[in-house]
Amino acid sequence: MPGRTLFSGDAIFFGGNILLQNVPDCRLDAQIDTLRRLRLLQIDALIPSHLSFSLENGQRHIERANDALDHMLIPNQLVNAW
């Protein structure tokens, strides 16, 4: 069983994907702040609100999203409308 588990809700998903929606309370600056704070947690298991989860090395998914931010990119979207 993993040591530190994060139930991430819609903040971060498997593969480092995020979910940006065209709704009033969805802000990219807030998402970036959340991802930067999650980077400090060093979790073992990642349990998002939808789709796949990770019981080992869950931090890699958070790091993947932050790597995109480090390169001035927006992390991959969970749902791509393009």
Tab-separated table of C-alpha atoms in Angstrom:
chain	number	residue	atom	x	y	z
A	1	MET	CA	0.000	0.000	0.000
A	2	PRO	CA	1.336	3.453	-0.880
A	3	GLY	CA	2.652	5.790	1.785
A	4	ARG	CA	1.228	9.169	0.722
A	5	THR	CA	-1.978	9.279	-1.293
A	6	LEU	CA	-3.408	12.347	-3.025
A	7	PHE	CA	-7.089	12.397	-3.915
A	8	SER	CA	-6.630	15.137	-6.498
A	9	GLY	CA	-10.196	15.735	-7.624
A	10	ASP	CA	-9.980	17.656	-10.912
A	11	ALA	CA	-6.637	19.342	-10.125
A	12	ILE	CA	-4.426	16.791	-11.904
A	13	PHE	CA	-5.057	13.567	-13.781
A	14	PHE	CA	-3.088	10.497	-14.822
A	15	GLY	CA	-0.361	11.357	-17.315
A	16	GLY	CA	-0.038	14.930	-16.048
A	17	ASN	CA	-3.218	15.978	-17.801
A	18	ILE	CA	-5.273	18.909	-16.548
A	19	LEU	CA	-8.804	20.093	-17.251
A	20	LEU	CA	-9.415	23.679	-18.336
A	21	GLN	CA	-13.038	24.563	-18.969
A	22	ASN	CA	-14.812	27.609	-20.317
A	23	VAL	CA	-16.577	28.341	-17.032
A	24	PRO	CA	-16.271	31.420	-14.802
A	25	ASP	CA	-14.377	29.738	-11.953
A	26	CYS	CA	-11.757	27.994	-14.119
A	27	ARG	CA	-8.609	30.134	-14.229
A	28	LEU	CA	-5.248	29.178	-15.690
A	29	ASP	CA	-3.360	31.206	-13.055
A	30	ALA	CA	-5.096	29.282	-10.254
A	31	GLN	CA	-4.364	25.966	-12.002
A	32	ILE	CA	-0.681	26.862	-12.288
A	33	ASP	CA	-0.551	27.820	-8.602
A	34	THR	CA	-2.145	24.499	-7.660
A	35	LEU	CA	0.287	22.483	-9.787
A	36	ARG	CA	3.248	24.301	-8.272
A	37	ARG	CA	2.001	23.545	-4.744
A	38	LEU	CA	1.306	19.896	-5.595
A	39	ARG	CA	4.884	19.591	-6.825
A	40	LEU	CA	6.075	19.913	-3.220
A	41	LEU	CA	4.028	16.986	-1.845
A	42	GLN	CA	6.103	13.973	-2.982
A	43	ILE	CA	3.139	11.593	-3.169
A	44	ASP	CA	3.147	7.876	-3.829
A	45	ALA	CA	-0.415	7.327	-5.090
A	46	LEU	CA	-2.501	9.644	-7.254
A	47	ILE	CA	-6.270	9.165	-7.231
A	48	PRO	CA	-7.981	11.704	-9.532
A	49	SER	CA	-11.737	12.129	-9.836
A	50	HIS	CA	-11.944	10.534	-13.301
A	51	LEU	CA	-10.322	7.811	-15.398
A	52	SER	CA	-7.038	6.104	-14.462
A	53	PHE	CA	-5.182	6.312	-11.165
A	54	SER	CA	-1.642	5.489	-10.075
A	55	LEU	CA	-0.762	3.512	-6.944
A	56	GLU	CA	3.016	3.870	-7.403
A	57	ASN	CA	5.131	6.930	-8.170
A	58	GLY	CA	2.088	9.187	-8.448
A	59	GLN	CA	4.360	12.214	-8.220
A	60	ARG	CA	5.498	11.584	-11.814
A	61	HIS	CA	2.111	12.774	-13.084
A	62	ILE	CA	2.372	16.032	-11.152
A	63	GLU	CA	5.926	16.465	-12.367
A	64	ARG	CA	4.919	15.918	-15.992
A	65	ALA	CA	2.432	18.800	-15.792
A	66	ASN	CA	5.004	20.993	-14.060
A	67	ASP	CA	7.629	20.147	-16.686
A	68	ALA	CA	5.288	21.605	-19.311
A	69	LEU	CA	4.903	24.752	-17.197
A	70	ASP	CA	8.691	24.951	-16.760
A	71	HIS	CA	8.923	25.134	-20.568
A	72	MET	CA	6.258	27.866	-20.752
A	73	LEU	CA	3.655	25.422	-22.096
A	74	ILE	CA	0.193	24.489	-20.879
A	75	PRO	CA	0.016	20.847	-19.753
A	76	ASN	CA	-1.936	18.412	-21.888
A	77	GLN	CA	-5.702	18.589	-21.560
A	78	LEU	CA	-7.756	15.706	-20.238
A	79	VAL	CA	-10.358	16.473	-22.908
A	80	ASN	CA	-9.194	17.969	-26.175
A	81	ALA	CA	-11.841	19.681	-28.247
A	82	TRP	CA	-9.577	20.239	-31.235
